[in-house]
Coordinates of C-alpha atoms in Angstrom, one line a residue:
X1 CA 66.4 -27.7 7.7
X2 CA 64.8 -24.2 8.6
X3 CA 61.9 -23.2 9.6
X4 CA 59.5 -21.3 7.2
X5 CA 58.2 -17.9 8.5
X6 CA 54.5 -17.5 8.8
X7 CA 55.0 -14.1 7.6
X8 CA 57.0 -14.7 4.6
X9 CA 56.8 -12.0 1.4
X10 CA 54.5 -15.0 -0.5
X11 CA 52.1 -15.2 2.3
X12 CA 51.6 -12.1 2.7
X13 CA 50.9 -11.9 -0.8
X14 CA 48.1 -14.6 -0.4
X15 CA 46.7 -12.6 2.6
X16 CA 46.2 -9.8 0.6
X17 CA 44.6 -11.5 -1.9
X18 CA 42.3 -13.1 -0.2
X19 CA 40.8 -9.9 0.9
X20 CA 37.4 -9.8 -1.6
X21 CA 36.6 -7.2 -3.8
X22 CA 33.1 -7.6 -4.5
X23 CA 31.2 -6.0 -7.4
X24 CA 27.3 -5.4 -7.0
X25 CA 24.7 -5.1 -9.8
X26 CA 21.2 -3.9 -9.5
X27 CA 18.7 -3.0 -11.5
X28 CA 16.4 -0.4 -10.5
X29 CA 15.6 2.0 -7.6
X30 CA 14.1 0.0 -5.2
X31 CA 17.2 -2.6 -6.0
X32 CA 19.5 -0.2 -5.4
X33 CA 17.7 0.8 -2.1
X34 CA 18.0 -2.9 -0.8
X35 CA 21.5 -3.7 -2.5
X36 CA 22.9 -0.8 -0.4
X37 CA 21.1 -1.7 2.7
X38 CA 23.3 -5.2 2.4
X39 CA 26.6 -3.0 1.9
X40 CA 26.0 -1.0 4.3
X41 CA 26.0 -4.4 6.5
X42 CA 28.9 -5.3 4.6
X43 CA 31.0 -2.4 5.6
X44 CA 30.3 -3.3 9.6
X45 CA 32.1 -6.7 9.5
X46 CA 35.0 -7.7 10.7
X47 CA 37.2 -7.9 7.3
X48 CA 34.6 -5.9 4.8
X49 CA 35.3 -6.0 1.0
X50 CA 36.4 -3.3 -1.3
X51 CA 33.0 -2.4 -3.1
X52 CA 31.9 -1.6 -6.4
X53 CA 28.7 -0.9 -8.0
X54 CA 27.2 -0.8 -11.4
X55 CA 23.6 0.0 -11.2
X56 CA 21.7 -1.4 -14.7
X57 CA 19.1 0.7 -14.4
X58 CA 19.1 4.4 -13.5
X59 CA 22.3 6.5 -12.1
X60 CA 22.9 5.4 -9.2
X61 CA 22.3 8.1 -6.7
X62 CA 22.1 5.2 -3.6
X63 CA 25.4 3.9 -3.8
X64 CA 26.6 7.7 -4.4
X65 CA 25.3 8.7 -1.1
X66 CA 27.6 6.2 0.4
X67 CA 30.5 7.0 -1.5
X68 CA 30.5 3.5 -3.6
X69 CA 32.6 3.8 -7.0
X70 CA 30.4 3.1 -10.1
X71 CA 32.3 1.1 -12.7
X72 CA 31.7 2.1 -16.1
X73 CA 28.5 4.5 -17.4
X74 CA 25.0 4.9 -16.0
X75 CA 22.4 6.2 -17.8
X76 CA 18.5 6.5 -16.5
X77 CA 16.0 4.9 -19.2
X78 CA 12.6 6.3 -20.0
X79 CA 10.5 3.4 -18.6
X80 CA 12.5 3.8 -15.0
X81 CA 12.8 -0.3 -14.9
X82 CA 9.2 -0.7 -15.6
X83 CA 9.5 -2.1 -18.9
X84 CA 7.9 -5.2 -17.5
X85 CA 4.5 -3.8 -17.1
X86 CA 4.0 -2.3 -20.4
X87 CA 5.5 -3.4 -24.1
X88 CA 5.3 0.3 -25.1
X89 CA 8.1 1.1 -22.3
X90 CA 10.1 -1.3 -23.5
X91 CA 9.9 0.5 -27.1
X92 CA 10.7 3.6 -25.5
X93 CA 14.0 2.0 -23.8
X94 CA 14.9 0.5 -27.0
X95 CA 15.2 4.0 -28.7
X96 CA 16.9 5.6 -25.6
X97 CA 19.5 3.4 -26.0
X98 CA 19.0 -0.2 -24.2
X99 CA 20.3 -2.2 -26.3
X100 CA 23.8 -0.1 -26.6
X101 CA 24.1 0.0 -22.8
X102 CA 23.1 -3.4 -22.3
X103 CA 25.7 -4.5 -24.5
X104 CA 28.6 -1.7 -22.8
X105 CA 27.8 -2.6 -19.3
X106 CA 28.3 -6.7 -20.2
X107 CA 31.9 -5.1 -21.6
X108 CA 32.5 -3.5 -18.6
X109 CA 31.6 -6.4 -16.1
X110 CA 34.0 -8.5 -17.6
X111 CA 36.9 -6.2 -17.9
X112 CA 36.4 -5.2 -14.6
X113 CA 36.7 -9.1 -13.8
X114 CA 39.5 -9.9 -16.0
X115 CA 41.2 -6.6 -13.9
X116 CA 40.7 -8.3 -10.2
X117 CA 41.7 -11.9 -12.0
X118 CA 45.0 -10.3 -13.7
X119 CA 46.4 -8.8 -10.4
X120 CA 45.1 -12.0 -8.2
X121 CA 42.3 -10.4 -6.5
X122 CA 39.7 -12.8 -4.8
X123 CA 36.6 -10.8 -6.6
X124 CA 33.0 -11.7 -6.9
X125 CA 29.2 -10.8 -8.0
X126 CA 26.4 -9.4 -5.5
X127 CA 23.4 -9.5 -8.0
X128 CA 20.0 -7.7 -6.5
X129 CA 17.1 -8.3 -8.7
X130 CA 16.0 -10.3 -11.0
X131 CA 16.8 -12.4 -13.9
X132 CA 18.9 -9.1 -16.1
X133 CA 21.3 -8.9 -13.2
X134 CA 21.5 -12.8 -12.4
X135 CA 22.3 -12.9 -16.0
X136 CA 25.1 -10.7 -15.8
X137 CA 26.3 -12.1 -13.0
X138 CA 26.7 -15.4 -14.7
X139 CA 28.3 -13.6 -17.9
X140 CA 30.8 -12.4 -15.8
X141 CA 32.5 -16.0 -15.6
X142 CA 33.6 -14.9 -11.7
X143 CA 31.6 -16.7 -8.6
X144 CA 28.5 -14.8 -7.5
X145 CA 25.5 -14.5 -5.4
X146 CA 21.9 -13.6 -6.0
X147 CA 19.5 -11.8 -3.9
X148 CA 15.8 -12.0 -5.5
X149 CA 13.5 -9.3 -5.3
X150 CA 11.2 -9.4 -8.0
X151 CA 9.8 -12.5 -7.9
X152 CA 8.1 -14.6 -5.4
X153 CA 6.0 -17.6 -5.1
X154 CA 2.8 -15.3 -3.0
X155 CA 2.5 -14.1 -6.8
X156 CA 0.8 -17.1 -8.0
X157 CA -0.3 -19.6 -4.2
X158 CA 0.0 -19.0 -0.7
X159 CA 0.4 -21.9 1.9
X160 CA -3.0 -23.4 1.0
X161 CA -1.5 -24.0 -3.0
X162 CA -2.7 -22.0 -6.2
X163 CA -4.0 -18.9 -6.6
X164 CA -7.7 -19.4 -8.3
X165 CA -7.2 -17.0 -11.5
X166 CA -9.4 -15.8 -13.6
X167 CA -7.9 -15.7 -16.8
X168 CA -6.6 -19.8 -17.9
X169 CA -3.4 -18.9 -18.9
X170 CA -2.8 -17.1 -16.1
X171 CA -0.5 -20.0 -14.1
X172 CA 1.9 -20.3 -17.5
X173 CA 4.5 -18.6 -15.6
X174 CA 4.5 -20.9 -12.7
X175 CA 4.3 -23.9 -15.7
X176 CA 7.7 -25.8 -14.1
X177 CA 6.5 -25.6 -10.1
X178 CA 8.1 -22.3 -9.3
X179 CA 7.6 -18.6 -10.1
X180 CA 11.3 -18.9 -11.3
X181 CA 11.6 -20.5 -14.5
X182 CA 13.9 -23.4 -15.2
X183 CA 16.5 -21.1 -17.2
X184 CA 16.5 -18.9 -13.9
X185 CA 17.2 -22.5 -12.1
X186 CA 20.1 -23.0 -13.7
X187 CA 22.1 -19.7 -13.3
X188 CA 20.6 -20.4 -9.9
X189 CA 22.2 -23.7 -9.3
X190 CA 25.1 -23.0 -11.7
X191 CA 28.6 -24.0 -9.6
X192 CA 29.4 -20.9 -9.6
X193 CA 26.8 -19.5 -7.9
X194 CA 27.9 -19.7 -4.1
X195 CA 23.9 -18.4 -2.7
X196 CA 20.5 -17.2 -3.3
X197 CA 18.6 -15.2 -1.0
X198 CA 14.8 -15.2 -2.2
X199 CA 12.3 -12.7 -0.6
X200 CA 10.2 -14.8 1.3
X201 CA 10.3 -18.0 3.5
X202 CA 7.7 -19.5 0.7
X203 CA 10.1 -19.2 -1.9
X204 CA 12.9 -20.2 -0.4
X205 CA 11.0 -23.7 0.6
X206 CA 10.1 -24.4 -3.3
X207 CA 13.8 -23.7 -4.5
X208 CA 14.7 -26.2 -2.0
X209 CA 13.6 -28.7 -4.6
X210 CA 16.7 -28.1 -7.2
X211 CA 20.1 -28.2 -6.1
X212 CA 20.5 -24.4 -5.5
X213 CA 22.3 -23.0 -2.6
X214 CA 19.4 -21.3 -1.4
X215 CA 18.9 -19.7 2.3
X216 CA 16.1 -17.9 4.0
X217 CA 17.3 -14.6 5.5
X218 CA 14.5 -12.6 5.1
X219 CA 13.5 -9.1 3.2
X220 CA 15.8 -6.2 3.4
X221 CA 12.8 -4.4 1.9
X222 CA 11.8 -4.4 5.8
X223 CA 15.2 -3.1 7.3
X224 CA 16.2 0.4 8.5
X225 CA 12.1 1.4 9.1
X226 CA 12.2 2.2 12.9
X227 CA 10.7 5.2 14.0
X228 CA 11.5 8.2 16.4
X229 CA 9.5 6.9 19.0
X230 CA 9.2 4.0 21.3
X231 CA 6.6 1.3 19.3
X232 CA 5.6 -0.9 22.6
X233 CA 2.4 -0.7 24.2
X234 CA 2.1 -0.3 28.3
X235 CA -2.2 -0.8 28.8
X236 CA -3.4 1.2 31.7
X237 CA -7.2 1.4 33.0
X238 CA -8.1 4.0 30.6
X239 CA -6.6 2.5 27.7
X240 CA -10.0 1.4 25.9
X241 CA -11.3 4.7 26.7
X242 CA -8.3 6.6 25.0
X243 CA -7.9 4.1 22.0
X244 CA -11.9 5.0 21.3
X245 CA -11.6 8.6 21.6
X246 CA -8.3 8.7 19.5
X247 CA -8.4 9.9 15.9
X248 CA -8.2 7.7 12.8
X249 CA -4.5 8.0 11.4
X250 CA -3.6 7.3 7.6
X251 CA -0.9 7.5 5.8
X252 CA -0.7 8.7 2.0
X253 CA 1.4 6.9 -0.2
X254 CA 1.5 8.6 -3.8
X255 CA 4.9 7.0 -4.7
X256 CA 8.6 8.8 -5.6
X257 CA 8.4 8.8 -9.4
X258 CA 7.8 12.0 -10.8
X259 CA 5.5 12.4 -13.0
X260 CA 3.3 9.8 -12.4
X261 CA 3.0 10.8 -8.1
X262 CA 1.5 13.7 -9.1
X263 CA -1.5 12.2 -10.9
X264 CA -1.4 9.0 -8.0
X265 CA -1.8 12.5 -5.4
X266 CA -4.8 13.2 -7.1
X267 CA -6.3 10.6 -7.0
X268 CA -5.6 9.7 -3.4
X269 CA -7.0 13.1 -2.6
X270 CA -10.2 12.1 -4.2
X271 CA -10.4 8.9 -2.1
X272 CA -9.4 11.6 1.6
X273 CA -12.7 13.7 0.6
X274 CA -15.1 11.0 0.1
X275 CA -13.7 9.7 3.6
X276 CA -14.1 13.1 5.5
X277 CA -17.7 12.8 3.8
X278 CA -18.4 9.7 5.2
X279 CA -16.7 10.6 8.7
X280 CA -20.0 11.8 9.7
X281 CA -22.2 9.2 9.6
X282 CA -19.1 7.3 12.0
X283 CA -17.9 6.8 15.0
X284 CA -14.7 8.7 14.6
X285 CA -14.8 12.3 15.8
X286 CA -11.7 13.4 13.1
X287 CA -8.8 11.8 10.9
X288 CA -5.8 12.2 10.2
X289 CA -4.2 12.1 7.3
X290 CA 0.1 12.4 7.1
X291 CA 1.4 12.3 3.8
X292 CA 4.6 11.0 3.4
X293 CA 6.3 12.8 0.6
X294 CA 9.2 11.3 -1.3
X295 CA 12.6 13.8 -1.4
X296 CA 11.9 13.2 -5.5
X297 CA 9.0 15.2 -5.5
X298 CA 8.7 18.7 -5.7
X299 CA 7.2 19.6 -1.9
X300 CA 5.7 23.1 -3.2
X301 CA 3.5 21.3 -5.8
X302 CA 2.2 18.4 -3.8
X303 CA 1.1 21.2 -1.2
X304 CA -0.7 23.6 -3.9
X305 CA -2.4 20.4 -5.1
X306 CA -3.5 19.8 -1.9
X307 CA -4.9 23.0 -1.3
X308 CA -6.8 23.0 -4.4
X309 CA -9.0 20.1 -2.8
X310 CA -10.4 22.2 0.1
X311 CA -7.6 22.1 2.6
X312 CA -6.2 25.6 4.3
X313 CA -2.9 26.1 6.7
X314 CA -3.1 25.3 10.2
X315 CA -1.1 26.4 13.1
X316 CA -1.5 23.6 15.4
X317 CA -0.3 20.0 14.5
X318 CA -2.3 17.5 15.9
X319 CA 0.3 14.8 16.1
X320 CA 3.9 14.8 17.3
X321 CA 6.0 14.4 14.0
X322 CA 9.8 14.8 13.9
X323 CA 10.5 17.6 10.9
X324 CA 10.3 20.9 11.6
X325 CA 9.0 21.6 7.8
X326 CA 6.6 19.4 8.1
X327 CA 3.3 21.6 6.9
X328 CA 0.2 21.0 8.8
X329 CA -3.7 21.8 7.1
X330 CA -7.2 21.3 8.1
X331 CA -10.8 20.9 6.5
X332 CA -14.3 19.8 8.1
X333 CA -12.5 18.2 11.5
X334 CA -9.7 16.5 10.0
X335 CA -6.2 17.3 9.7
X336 CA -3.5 16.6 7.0
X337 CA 0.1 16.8 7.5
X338 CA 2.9 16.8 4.8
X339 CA 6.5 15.9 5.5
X340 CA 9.1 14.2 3.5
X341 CA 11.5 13.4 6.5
X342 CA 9.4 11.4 8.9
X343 CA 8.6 8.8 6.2
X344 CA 9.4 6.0 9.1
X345 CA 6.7 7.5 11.8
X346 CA 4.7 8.0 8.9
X347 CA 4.3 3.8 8.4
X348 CA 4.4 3.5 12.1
X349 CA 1.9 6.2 13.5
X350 CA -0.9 4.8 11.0
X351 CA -3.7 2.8 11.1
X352 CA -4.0 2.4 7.6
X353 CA -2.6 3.5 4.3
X354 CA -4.3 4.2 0.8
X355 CA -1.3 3.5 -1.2
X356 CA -0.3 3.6 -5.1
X357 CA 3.6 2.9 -4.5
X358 CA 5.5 -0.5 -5.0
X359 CA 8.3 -0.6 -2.0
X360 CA 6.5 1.8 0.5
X361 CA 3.0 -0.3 0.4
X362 CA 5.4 -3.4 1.1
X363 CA 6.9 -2.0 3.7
X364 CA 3.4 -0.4 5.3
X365 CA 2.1 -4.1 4.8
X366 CA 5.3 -5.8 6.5
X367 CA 4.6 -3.9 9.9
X368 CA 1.6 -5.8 9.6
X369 CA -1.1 -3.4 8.8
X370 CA -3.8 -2.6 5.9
X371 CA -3.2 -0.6 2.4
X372 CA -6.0 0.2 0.0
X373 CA -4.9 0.8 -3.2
X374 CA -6.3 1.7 -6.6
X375 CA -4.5 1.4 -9.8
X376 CA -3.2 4.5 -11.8
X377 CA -1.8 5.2 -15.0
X378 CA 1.9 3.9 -14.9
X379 CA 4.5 3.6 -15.7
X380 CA 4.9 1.5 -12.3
X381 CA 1.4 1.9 -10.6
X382 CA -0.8 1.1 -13.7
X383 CA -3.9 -1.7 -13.5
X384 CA -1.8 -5.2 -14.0
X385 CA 1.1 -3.9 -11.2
X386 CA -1.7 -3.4 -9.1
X387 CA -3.3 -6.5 -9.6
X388 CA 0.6 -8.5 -9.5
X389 CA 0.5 -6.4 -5.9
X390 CA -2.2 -7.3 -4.6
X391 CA -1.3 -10.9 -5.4
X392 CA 2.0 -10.7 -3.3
X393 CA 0.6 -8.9 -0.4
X394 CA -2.5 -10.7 -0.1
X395 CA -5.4 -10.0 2.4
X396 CA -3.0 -7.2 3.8
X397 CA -4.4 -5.4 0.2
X398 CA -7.5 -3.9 -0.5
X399 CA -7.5 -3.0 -4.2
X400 CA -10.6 -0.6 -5.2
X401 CA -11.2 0.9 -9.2
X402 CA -12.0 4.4 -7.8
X403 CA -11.6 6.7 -5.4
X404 CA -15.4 6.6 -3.7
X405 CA -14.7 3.0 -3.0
X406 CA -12.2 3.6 -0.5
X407 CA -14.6 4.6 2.1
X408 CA -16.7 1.9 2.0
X409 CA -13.4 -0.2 2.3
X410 CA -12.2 1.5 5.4
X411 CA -15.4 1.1 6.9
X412 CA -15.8 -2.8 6.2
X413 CA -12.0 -3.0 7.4
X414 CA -12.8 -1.8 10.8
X415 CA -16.1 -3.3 11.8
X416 CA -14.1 -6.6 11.3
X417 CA -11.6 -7.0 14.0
X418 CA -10.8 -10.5 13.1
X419 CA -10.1 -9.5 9.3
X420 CA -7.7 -7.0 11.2
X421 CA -6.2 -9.5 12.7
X422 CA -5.3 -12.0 10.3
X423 CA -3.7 -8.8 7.8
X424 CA -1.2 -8.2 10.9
X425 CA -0.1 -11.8 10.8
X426 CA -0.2 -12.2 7.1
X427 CA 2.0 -9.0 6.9
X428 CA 4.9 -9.9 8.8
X429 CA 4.7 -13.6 6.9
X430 CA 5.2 -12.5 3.9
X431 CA 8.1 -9.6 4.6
X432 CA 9.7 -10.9 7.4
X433 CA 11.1 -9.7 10.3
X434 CA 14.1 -6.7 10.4
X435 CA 17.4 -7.7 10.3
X436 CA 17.6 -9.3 6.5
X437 CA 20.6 -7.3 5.7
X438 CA 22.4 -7.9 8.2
X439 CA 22.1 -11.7 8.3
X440 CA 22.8 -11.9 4.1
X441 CA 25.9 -9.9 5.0
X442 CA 27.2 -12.4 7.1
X443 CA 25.9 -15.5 4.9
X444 CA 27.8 -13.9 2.0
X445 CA 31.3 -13.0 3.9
X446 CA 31.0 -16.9 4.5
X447 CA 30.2 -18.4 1.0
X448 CA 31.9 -15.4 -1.0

């Protein structure tokens, strides 16, 4: 009788075909931000799988960057992905085409399936997002995964239990004991679906009561944020006395979708001159302000706008920041600095932020410090995405109607030390500590 060769033609065929080839779905730019931050992680293991992408929402221009093919068309809608905030978006996606490429990229998910399952490909579904992209996933009729970063269970309670609401049919959505509904359960728990990787530790601990496959990982959202410069604090004997005598840092956050920055920059720059106003009845001998422009925006224009509120060139930059285009003004003893490459030391150089963006205030919040925010027009930043934000973030967000109220917040903020203190431990609760990506890579190479 003869012995059988490990490396006979038919194992090697069944090696090969064990390698995964793993299609990844997302819908929406800060999806595609965090579903590449998990490939990236992906692409550092041991065996990493052949990667594809199909982004649901918008063209794609993250997994680009890294070189990731895009299976069938793209195509950027009018609402951005914010069709959730406002019905008339949705209206607006409806005639630029949704329904058309919602029905073509369904087509293309399953032929690109049937493809991997015709040559004997082990294959499988990354969804990042919410239910549109679960949904898919579970069309596909292949195994898949889910990583969840729309919803979360700070939207509606926090560790004491329900959210007091003002409106009576506000907790409808969390009518079946979680912010995920029992249809999202079920694609959840479905046997094909081999893990779920909610946002928080909160969530995670409620979908522990169905029988879904559900670990707690941690936010990507808070990955890939460290800054140029060393973040640990070494006290020496004049360390009270040069904390004091420091200047107030805060960072600007207007958010990367154009139009709607330009107006949030406004706005914010409304809220900066009633704060140099009331910087003279305080104990702070200047501020500064950095703000951290998005590479989506046009630099040249959030720099006029600036200058139309008062505030003129100036040669000397009062803080160290890593961009040599970074453009430095000044106006009544406070300094403002724009960059859009230091967006890291931006988050960690501040003391506080007055933000109107979605990922960049969660982020801000996650290092565990304070963002007031005031609601604009939209399409993202409008009144109820405000309100859903301050919601998720809790005490970590000061939401104010106007621009005058954000002095009178900064000032209540810091004659509370204690207040300061519980935002720095309620930030890192809710996002998590760095690493996320890294740690759902690893989880998925095992269940995938």
């Amino acid at each position: 009788m003869s012995e059988v060769s490990p490396l006979t033609p038919n194992s090697q065929i069944q090696e090969t075909n064990s390698h995964l080839r793993l299609l990844v779905l997302s819908n929406g730019h800060g999806e595609d931000a965090i579903a590449v931050r998990i490939v990236q992680e992906l692409q550092q293991q041991v065996h990493p799988p052949d990667i594809f992408a199909l982004p649901l929402v918008g063209e794609g221009y993250a997994y680009q960057k890294l070189n990731i093919p895009l299976i069938g068309s793209v195509r950027a809608m009018p609402s951005g992905g914010f069709i959730y905030m406002d019905g008339w978006q949705f209206l607006r996606d409806m005639g630029g085409g949704l329904i058309q490429l919602t029905f073509d990229q369904i087509l293309t998910i399953r032929s690109w399936v049937n493809s991997q399952e015709k040559s004997g490909k082990n294959h499988a579904i990354l969804a990042v997002g919410d239910l549109l992209p679960l949904f898919f996933a579970w069309m596909s009729g292949t195994k898949y995964a889910f990583v969840g970063t729309a919803k979360s269970e700070y939207h509606v309670r926090d560790e004491q239990g329900l959210l007091k609401r003002d409106h009576p049919l506000a907790h409808l959505g969390h009518f079946s004991g979680s912010v995920y509904h029992p249809w999202e359960r079920w694609l959840m728990s479905h046997y094909r679906c081999k893990a779920v990787f909610p946002r928080d530790s909160l969530t995670t601990k409620i979908l522990q009561k169905w029988p879904i496959p559900v670990f707690d990982m941690g936010n990507p959202m808070m990955d890939g944020l460290e800054p140029t410069f060393p973040t640990a604090r070494f006290y020496s004997i004049d360390s009270e006395k040069r904390e004091l005598g420091r200047p107030l840092i805060i960072t600007l956050l207007p958010g990367s979708r154009p139009p709607e920055a330009y107006a949030n920059w406004q706005k914010i720059l409304l809220a900066v001159s009633a704060l140099i106003d009331m910087q003279q009845t305080h104990d702070w001998d200047k501020f500064v302000f950095l703000g951290a422009i998005a590479p989506s925006l046009h630099f040249a224009s959030m720099h006029q706008i600036l200058q139309s509120h008062g505030w003129y060139p100036h040669p000397d930059c009062p803080v160290t920041i890593p961009d040599d285009s970074a453009l430095t003004f000044y106006q009544k003893n406070a300094y403002f600095i724009l960059t859009q490459k230091a967006y890291n030391d931006c988050l960690h150089m501040a003391d506080i932020a007055i933000a109107m963006a979605g990922t960049a205030t969660e982020q801000f919040v996650g290092l565990g410090k304070p963002a007031i925010t005031m609601p604009g027009k939209g399409p993202q930043f409008n009144p109820k995405f405000a309100q859903t934000q301050s919601r998720l973030l809790g005490p970590s967000v000061i939401l104010v109607e106007e621009p005058h109220e954000v002095a009178q917040a900064v000032r209540s903020l810091f004659a509370n030390p204690d207040k300061l203190h519980v935002i720095a431990e309620n930030g890192l609760r809710r996002m998590g500590k760095a690493g996320a990506a890294k740690r759902i890579a690893e989880c998925l190479m095992e269940k995938l």
